[in-house]
CSV table of C-alpha atoms and ligand atoms in Angstrom, one decimal:
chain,number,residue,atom,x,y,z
A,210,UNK,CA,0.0,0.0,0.0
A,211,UNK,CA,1.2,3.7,-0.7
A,212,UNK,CA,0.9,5.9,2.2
A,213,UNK,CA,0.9,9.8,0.5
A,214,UNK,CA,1.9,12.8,2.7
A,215,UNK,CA,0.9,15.6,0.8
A,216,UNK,CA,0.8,19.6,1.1
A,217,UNK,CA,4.2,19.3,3.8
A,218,UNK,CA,5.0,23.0,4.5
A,219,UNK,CA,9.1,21.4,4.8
A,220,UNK,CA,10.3,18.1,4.7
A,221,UNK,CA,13.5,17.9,6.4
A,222,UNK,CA,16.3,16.0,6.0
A,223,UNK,CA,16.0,14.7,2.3
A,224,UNK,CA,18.8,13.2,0.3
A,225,UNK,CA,19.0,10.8,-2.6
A,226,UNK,CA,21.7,8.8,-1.9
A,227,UNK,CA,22.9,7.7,1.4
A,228,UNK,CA,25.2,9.6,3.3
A,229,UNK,CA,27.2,8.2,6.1
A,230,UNK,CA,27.5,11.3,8.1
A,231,UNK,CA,27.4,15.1,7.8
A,232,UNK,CA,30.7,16.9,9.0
A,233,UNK,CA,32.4,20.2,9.7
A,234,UNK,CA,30.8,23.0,7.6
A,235,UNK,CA,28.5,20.8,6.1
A,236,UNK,CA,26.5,20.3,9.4
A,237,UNK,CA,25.5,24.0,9.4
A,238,UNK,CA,23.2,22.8,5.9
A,239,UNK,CA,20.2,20.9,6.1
A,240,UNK,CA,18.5,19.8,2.8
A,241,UNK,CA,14.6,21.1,2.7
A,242,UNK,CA,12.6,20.8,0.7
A,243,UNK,CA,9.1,23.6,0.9
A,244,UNK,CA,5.6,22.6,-0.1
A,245,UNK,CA,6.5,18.8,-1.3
A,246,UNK,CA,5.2,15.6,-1.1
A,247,UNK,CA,6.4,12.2,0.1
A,248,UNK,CA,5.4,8.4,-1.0
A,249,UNK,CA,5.8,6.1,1.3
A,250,UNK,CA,5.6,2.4,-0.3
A,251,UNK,CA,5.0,-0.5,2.4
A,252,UNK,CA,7.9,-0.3,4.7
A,253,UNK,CA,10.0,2.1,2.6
A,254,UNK,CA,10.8,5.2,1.6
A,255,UNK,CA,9.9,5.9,-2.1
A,256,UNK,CA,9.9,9.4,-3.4
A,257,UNK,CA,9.7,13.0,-2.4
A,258,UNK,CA,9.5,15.8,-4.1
A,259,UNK,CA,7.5,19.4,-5.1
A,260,UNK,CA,4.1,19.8,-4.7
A,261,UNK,CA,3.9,21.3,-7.9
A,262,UNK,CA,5.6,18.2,-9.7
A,263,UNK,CA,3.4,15.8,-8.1
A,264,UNK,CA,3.2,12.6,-10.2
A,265,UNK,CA,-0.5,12.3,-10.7
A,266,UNK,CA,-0.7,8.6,-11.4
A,267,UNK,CA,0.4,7.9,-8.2
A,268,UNK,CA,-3.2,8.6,-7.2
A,269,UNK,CA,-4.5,6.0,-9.9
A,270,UNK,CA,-2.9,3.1,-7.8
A,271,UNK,CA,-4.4,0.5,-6.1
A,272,UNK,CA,-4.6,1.1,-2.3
A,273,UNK,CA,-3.5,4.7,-1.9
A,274,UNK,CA,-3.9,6.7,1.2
A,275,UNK,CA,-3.3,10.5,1.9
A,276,UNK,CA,-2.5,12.6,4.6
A,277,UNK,CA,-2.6,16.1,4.5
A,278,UNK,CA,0.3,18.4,5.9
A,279,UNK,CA,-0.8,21.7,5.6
A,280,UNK,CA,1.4,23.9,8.0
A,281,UNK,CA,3.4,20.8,9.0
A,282,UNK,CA,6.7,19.5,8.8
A,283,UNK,CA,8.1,15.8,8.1
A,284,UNK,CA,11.3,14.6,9.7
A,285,UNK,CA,13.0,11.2,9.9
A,286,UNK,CA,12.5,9.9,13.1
A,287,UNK,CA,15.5,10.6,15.2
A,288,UNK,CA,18.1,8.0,15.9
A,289,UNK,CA,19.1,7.7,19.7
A,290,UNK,CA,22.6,6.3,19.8
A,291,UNK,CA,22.7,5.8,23.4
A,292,UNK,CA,20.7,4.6,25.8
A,293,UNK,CA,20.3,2.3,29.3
A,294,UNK,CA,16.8,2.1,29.0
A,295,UNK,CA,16.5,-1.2,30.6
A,296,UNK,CA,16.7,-1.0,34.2
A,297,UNK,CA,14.7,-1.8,37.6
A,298,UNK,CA,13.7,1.5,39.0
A,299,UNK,CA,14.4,5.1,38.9
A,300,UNK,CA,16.4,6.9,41.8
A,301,UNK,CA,15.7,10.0,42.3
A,302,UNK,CA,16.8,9.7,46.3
A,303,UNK,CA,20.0,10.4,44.5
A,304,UNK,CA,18.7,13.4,42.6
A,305,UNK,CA,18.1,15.0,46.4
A,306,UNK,CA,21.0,13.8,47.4
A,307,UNK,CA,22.6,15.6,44.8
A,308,UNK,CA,20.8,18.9,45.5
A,309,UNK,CA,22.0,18.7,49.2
A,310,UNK,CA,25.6,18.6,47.7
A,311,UNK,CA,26.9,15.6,47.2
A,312,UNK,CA,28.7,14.8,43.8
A,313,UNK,CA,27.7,12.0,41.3
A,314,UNK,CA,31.4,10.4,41.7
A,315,UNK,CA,30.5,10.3,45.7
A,316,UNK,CA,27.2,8.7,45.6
A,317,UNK,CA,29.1,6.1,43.2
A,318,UNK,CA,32.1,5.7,46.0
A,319,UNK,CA,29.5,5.1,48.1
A,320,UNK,CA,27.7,2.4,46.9
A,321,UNK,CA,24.7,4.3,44.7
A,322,UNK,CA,24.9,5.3,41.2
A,323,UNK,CA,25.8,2.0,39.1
A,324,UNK,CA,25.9,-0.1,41.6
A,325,UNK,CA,22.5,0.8,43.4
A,326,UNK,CA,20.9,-0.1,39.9
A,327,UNK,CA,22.5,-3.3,39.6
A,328,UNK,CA,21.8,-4.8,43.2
A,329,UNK,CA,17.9,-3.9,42.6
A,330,UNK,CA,18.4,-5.3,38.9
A,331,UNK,CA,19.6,-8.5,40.6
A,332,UNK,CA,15.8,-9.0,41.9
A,333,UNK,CA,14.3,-7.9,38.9
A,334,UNK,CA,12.6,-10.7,36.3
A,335,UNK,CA,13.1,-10.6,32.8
A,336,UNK,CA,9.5,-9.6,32.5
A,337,UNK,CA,9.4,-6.8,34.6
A,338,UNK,CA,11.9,-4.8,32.9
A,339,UNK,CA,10.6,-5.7,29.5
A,340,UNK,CA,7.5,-4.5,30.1
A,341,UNK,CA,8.9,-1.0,31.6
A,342,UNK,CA,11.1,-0.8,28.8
A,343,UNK,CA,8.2,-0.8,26.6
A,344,UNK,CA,6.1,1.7,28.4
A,345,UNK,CA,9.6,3.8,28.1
A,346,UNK,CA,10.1,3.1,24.3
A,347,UNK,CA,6.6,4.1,23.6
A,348,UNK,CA,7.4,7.2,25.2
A,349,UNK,CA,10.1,7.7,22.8
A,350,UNK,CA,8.5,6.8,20.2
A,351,UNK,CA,5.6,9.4,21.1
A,352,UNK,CA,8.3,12.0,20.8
A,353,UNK,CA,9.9,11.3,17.8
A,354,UNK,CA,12.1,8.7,18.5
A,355,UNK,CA,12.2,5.7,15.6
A,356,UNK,CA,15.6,4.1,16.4
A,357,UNK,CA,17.4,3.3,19.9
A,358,UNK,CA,20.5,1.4,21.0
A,359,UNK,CA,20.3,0.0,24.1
A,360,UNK,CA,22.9,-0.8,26.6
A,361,UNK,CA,23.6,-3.8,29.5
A,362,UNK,CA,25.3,-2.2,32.3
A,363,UNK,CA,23.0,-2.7,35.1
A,364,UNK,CA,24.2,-7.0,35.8
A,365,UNK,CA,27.8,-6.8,36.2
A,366,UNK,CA,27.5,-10.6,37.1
A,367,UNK,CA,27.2,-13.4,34.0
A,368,UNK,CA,23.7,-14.0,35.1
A,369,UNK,CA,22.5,-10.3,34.9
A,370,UNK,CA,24.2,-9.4,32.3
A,371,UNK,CA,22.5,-12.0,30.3
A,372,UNK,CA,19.1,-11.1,31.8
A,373,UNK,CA,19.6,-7.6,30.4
A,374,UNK,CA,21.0,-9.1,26.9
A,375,UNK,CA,17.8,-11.1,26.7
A,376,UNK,CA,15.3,-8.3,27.3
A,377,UNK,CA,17.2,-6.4,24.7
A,378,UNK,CA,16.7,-8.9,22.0
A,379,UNK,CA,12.8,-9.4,23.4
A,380,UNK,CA,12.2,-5.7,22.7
A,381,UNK,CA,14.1,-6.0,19.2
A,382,UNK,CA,11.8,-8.7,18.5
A,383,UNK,CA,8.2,-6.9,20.0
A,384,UNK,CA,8.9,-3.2,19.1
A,385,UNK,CA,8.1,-1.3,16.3
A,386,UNK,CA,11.4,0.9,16.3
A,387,UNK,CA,14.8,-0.1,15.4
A,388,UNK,CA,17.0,-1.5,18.3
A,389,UNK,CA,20.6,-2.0,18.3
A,390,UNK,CA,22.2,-3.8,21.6
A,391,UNK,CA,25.5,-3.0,23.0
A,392,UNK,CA,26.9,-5.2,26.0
A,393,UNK,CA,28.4,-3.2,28.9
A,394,UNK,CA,29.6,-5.3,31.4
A,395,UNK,CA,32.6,-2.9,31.9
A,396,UNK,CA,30.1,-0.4,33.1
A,397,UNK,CA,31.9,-0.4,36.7
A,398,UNK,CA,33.7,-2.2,38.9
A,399,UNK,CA,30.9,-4.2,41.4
A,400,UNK,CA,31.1,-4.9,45.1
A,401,UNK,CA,33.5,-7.3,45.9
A,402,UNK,CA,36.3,-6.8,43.3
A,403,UNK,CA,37.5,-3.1,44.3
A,404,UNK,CA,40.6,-4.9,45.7
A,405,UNK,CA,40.6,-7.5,42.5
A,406,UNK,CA,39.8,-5.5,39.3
A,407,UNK,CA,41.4,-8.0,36.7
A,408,UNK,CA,39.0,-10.3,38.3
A,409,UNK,CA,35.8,-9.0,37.4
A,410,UNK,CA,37.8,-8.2,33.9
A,411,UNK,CA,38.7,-11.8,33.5
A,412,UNK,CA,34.8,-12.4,34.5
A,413,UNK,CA,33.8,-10.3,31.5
A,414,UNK,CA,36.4,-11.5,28.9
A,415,UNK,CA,36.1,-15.4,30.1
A,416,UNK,CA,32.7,-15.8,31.3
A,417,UNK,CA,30.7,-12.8,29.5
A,418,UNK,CA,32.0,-12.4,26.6
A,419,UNK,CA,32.0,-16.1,25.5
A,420,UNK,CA,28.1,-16.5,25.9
A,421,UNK,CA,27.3,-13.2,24.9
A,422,UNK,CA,28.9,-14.2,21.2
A,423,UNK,CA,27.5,-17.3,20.8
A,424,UNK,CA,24.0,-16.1,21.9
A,425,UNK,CA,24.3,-13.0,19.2
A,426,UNK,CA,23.0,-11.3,22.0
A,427,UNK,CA,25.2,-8.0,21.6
A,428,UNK,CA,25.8,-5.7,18.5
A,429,UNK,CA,28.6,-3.3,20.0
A,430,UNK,CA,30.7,-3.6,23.0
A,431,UNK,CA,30.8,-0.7,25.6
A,432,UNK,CA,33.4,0.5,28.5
A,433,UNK,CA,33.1,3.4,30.8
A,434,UNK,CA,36.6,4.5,30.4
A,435,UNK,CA,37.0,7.2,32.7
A,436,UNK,CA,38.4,8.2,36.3
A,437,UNK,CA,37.1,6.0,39.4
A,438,UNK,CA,35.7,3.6,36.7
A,439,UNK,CA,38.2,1.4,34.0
A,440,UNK,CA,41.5,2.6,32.9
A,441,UNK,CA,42.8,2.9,29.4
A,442,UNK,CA,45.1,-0.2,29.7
A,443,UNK,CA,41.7,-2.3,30.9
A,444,UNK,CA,39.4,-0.6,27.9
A,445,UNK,CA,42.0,-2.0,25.8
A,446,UNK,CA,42.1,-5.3,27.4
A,447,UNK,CA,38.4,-5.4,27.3
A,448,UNK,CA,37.8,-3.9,23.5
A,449,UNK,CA,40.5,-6.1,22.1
A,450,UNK,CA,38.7,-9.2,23.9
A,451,UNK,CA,35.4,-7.9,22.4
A,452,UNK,CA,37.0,-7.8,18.7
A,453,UNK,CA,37.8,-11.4,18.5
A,454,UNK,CA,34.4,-11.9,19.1
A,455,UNK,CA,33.3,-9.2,15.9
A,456,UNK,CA,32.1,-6.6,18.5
A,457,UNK,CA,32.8,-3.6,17.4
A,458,UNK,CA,33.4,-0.8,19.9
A,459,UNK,CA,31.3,1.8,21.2
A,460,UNK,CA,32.7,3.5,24.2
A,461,UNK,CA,31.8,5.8,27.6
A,462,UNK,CA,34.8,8.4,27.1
A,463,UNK,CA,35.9,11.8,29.1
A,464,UNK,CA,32.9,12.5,30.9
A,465,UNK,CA,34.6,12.7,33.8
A,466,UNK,CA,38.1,13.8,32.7
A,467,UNK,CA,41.0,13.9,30.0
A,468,UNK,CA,41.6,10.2,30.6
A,469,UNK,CA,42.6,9.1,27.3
A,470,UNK,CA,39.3,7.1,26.5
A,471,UNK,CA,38.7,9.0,23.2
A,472,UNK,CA,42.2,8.2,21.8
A,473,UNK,CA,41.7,4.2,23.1
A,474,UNK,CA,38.1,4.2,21.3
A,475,UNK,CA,39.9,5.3,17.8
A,476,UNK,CA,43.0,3.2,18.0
A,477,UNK,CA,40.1,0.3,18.3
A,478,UNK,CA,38.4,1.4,15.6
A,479,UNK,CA,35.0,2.3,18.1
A,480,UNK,CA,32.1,3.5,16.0
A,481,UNK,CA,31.7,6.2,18.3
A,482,UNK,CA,33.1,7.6,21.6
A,483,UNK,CA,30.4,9.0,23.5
A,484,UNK,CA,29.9,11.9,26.4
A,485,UNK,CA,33.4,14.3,25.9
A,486,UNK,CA,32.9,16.4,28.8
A,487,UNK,CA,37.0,16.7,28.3
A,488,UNK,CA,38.4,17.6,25.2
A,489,UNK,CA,41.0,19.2,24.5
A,490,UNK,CA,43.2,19.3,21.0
A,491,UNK,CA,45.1,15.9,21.0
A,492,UNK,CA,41.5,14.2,21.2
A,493,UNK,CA,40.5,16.4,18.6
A,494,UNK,CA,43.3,15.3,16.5
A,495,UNK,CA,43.4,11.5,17.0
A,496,UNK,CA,39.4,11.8,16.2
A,497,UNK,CA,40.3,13.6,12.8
A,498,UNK,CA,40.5,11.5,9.9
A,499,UNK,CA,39.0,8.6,11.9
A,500,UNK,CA,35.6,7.0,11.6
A,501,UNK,CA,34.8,7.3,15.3
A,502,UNK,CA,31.6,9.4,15.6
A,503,UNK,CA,31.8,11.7,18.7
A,504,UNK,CA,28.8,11.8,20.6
A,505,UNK,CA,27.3,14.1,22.4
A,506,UNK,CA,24.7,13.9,25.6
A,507,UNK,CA,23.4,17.0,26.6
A,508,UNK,CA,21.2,15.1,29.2
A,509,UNK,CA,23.7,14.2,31.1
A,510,UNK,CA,26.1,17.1,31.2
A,511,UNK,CA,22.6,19.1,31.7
A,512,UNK,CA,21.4,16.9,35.0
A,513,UNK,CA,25.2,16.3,36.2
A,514,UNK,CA,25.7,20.0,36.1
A,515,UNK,CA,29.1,18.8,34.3
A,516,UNK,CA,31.3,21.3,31.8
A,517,UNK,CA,29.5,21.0,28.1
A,518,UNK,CA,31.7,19.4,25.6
A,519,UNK,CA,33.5,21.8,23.1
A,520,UNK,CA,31.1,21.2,20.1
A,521,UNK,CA,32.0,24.2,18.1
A,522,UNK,CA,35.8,24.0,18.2
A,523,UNK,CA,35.3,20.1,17.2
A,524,UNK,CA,32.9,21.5,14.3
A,525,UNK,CA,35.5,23.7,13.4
A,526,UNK,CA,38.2,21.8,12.8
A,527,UNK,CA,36.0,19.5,10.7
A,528,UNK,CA,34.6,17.0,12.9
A,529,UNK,CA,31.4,15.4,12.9
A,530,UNK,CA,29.0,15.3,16.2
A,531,UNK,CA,26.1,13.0,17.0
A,532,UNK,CA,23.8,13.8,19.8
A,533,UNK,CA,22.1,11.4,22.0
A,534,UNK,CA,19.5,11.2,25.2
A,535,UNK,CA,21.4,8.8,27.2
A,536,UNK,CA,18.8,8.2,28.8
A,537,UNK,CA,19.1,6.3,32.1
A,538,UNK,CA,17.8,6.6,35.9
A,539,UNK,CA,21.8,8.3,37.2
A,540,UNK,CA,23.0,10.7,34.8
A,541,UNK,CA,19.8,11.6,32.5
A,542,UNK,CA,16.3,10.6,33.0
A,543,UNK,CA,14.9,11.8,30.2
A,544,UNK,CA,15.0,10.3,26.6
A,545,UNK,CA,13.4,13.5,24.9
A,546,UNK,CA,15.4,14.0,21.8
A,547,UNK,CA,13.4,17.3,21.3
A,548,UNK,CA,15.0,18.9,24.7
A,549,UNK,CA,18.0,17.3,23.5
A,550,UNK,CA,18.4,19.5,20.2
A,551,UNK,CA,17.0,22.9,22.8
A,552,UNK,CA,20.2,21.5,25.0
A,553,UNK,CA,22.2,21.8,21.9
A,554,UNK,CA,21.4,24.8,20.5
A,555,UNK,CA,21.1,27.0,24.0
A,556,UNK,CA,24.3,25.4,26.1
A,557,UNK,CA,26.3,24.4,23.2
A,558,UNK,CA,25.4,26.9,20.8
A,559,UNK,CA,25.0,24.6,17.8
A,560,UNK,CA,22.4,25.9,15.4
A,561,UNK,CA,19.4,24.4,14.7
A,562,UNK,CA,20.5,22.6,11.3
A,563,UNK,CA,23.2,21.4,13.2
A,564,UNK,CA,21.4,20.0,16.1
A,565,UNK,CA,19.0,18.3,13.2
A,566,UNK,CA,22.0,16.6,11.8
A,567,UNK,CA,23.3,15.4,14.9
A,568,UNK,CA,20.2,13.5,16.4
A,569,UNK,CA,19.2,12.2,12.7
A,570,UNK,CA,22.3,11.6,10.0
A,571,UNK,CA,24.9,11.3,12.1
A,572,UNK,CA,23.4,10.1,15.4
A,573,UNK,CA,22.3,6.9,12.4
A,574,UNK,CA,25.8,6.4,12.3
A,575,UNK,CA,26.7,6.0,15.1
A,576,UNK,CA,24.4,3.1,15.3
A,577,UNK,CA,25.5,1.5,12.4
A,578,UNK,CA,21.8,2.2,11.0
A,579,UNK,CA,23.4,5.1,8.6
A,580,UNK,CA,21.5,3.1,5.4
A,581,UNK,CA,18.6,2.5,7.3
A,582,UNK,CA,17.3,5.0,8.9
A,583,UNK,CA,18.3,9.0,9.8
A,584,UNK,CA,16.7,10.7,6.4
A,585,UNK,CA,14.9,11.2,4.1
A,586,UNK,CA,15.9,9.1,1.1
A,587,UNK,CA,14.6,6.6,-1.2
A,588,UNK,CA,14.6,2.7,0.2
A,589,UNK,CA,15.3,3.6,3.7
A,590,UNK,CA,12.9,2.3,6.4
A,591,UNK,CA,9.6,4.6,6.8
A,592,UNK,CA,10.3,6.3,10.0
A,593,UNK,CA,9.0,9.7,10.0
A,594,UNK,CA,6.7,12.1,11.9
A,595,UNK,CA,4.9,15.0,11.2
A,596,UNK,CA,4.6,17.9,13.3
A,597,UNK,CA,1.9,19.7,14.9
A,598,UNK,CA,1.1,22.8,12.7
A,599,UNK,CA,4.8,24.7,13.2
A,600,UNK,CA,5.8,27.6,11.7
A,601,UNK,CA,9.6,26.2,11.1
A,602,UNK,CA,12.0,23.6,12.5
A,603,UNK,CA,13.7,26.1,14.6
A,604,UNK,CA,10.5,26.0,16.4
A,605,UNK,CA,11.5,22.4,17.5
A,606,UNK,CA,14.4,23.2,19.9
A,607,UNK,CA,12.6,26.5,20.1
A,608,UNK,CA,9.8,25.4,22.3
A,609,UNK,CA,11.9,23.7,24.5
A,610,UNK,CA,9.9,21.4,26.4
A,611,UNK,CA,7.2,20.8,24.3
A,612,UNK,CA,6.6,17.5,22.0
A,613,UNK,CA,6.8,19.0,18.3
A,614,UNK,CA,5.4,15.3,17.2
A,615,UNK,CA,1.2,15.0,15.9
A,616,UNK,CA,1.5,11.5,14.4
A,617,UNK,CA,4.4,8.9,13.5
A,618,UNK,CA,5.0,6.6,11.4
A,619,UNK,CA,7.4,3.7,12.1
A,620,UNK,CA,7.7,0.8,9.3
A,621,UNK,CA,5.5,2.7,7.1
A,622,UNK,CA,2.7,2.5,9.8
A,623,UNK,CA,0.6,5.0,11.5
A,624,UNK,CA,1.2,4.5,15.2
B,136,LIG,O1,26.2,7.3,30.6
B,136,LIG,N1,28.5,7.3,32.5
B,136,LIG,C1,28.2,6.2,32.7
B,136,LIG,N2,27.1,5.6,32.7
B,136,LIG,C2,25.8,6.2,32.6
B,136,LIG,C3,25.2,6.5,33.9
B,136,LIG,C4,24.7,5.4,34.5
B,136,LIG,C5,24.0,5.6,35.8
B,136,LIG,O2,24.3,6.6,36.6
B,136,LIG,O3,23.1,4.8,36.1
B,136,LIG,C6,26.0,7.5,31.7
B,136,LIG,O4,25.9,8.6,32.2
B,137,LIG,FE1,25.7,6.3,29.1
């Protein structure tokens, strides 16, 4: 069946061919298109154009079905490249605690942050956080959302890990938007090994890794490589352990200082290196002429109160950024890729185009879905939404806040 969205005051995002990622300059342009039209056929992406050039024996087909767009806009759903959206319950007791003073790396040293998540995960069953997932996803999805990757992190035993693994591939299996899993095992050191690191790391390489493999249960491989958590010499340990396996590295770098995590992602060959609280020029140049995507997360930074990553001076000397939620119950509970792009374009002073590149092309990237989803472009996967009646997509990070969204389509469906 063809699915016709007619009268679209812009359609954002369009391209004809597949890009993998926007960089520099370039992210300051996003293609437009004013007054057009775009066929959606089944699951896919088919055509766009003008108004004005409309083909009219497209209406002359079979099972044909229009929606009108007058004073709307059409995106591709954004891609979030980073998530921990699986996990047992939210704490905000460490939110207060965090008002009353203390800092995030204390509440960790003291047993909370990571760690709290992972001894109520223990208890959780597989069902209850898939079913919380979904009601999170949904949200998501309700705000624009058509692609997530979704991280372990929370077991940091075999048996947990596995658990969170398994509800992972259940909601890439049930849901409607695109999933990606990435196992973090190395997400921190648990209770018991502060005196025994390589332990736990052996744990991971000999016990983890192994399983997670032969299940399929992982698509990336993540370390939070960064002070108090795993050093460079064990992110190395652990990512080359996950290459011999074909996982391909997506890592947790300099959120928490210049620790040499973004120059240990690229020497792996990581897709992306994500946070960058810290960066100063020798990241910027071992990131240059890579194809590590940096990635942003506003969210965090944002909640954390933590220094906001030098986007412009990577932009200007030609990198590329991706933007993601991060959403998870420590650092950033919120997966609102609409606040996300206000974050952007008010605390980092990236422009809207450029925030609309970040959470769509490039942010598909760094998911490995850059063929898939992330534009507008003929044979990708129908994920769009159209706006409520806006006057312009600087209205999106405009009202911040606010859901932009009226009605999505994921797979070519109307949700
Ligand atoms: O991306 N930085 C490491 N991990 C998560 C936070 C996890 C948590 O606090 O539960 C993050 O911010
Ligand atoms: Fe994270």
């Amino acid at each position: 069946m063809k699915l016709i969205l007619e009268n679209i005051k812009e359609l954002i995002q369009v391209e004809q061919k597949a890009k993998s990622w926007v960089n520099g300059k370039e992210m300051a342009k996003l293609p437009v298109l004013k007054d057009a039209y775009l066929v959606i056929d089944g699951d896919q992406i088919d055509s766009f154009g003008l108004m004005n050039e409309f083909p009219p024996n497209f209406r002359n087909e079979d099972i044909v079905m229009e929606i009108d767009c007058t004073d709307r806009l059409v995106m591709p759903s954004y891609c979030d490249s980073h998530t921990h959206l699986v996990y047992p319950c939210s704490r905000e007791q460490e939110f207060v605690d965090r008002i009353k003073g203390l800092t995030y790396e204390e509440i960790a040293q003291n047993g909370g942050g990571i760690l709290n998540s992972a001894m109520m995960l223990e208890k959780a069953t597989e069902n209850e956080l898939f079913y919380t997932a979904v009601q999170r996803l949904h949200e998501l999805s309700m705000m624009g959302t058509g692609a997530v990757e979704i991280k372990s992190g929370y077991g940091l035993t075999t048996e947990s890990e596995l658990k969170m693994l398994r509800v992972i591939r259940h909601l890439k299996e049930n849901s409607p938007l695109l999933i990606k899993a990435t196992f973090l095992g190395a997400h921190a050191i648990p209770k018991g090994y502060q005196d025994n690191r390589q332990k736990y790391i052996d744990i991971i390489i000999n016990e983890m890794l192994p399983v997670v493999a032969a299940e399929e249960l992982a698509d990336y491989m993540d370390v939070f490589c960064d002070q108090g958590f795993f050093t460079v010499d064990e992110t190395k340990q652990l990512l080359e352990a996950g290459a011999k396996y074909g996982l391909q590295a997506k890592i947790h770098a300099n959120e928490l200082g210049l620790t040499g995590g973004i120059q240990v992602g690229v020497e792996q060959g990581a897709l992306s290196v994500d946070h960058l609280e810290y960066v100063g020029d020798a990241e910027i140049q071992s990131l240059l002429g890579s194809e590590t995507m940096p990635t942003i997360l506003p969210g965090a930074a944002f909640f954390l109160d933590m220094p906001f990553s030098p986007v412009r001076k990577m932009m200007d000397a030609g990198l590329p950024v991706a933007l993601a939620s991060d959403f998870n119950p420590g650092s950033s509970p919120s997966g609102n890729m609409n606040f996300i792009q206000s974050l952007a374009c008010l605390k980092y002073k990236m422009t809207p185009e450029e925030a609309i590149n970040a959470v769509t092309i490039n942010s598909a990237y760094a998911m490995g879905l850059e063929h898939v989803c992330g534009s507008i472009c003929p044979g990708k996967q129908a994920n769009v939404f159209i706006t409520k009646e806006l006057s312009g997509y600087a209205a999106i990070p405009y009202y911040f806040g606010s859901n932009p969204v009226e009605t999505i389509i994921l797979n070519g469906q109307i949700l």
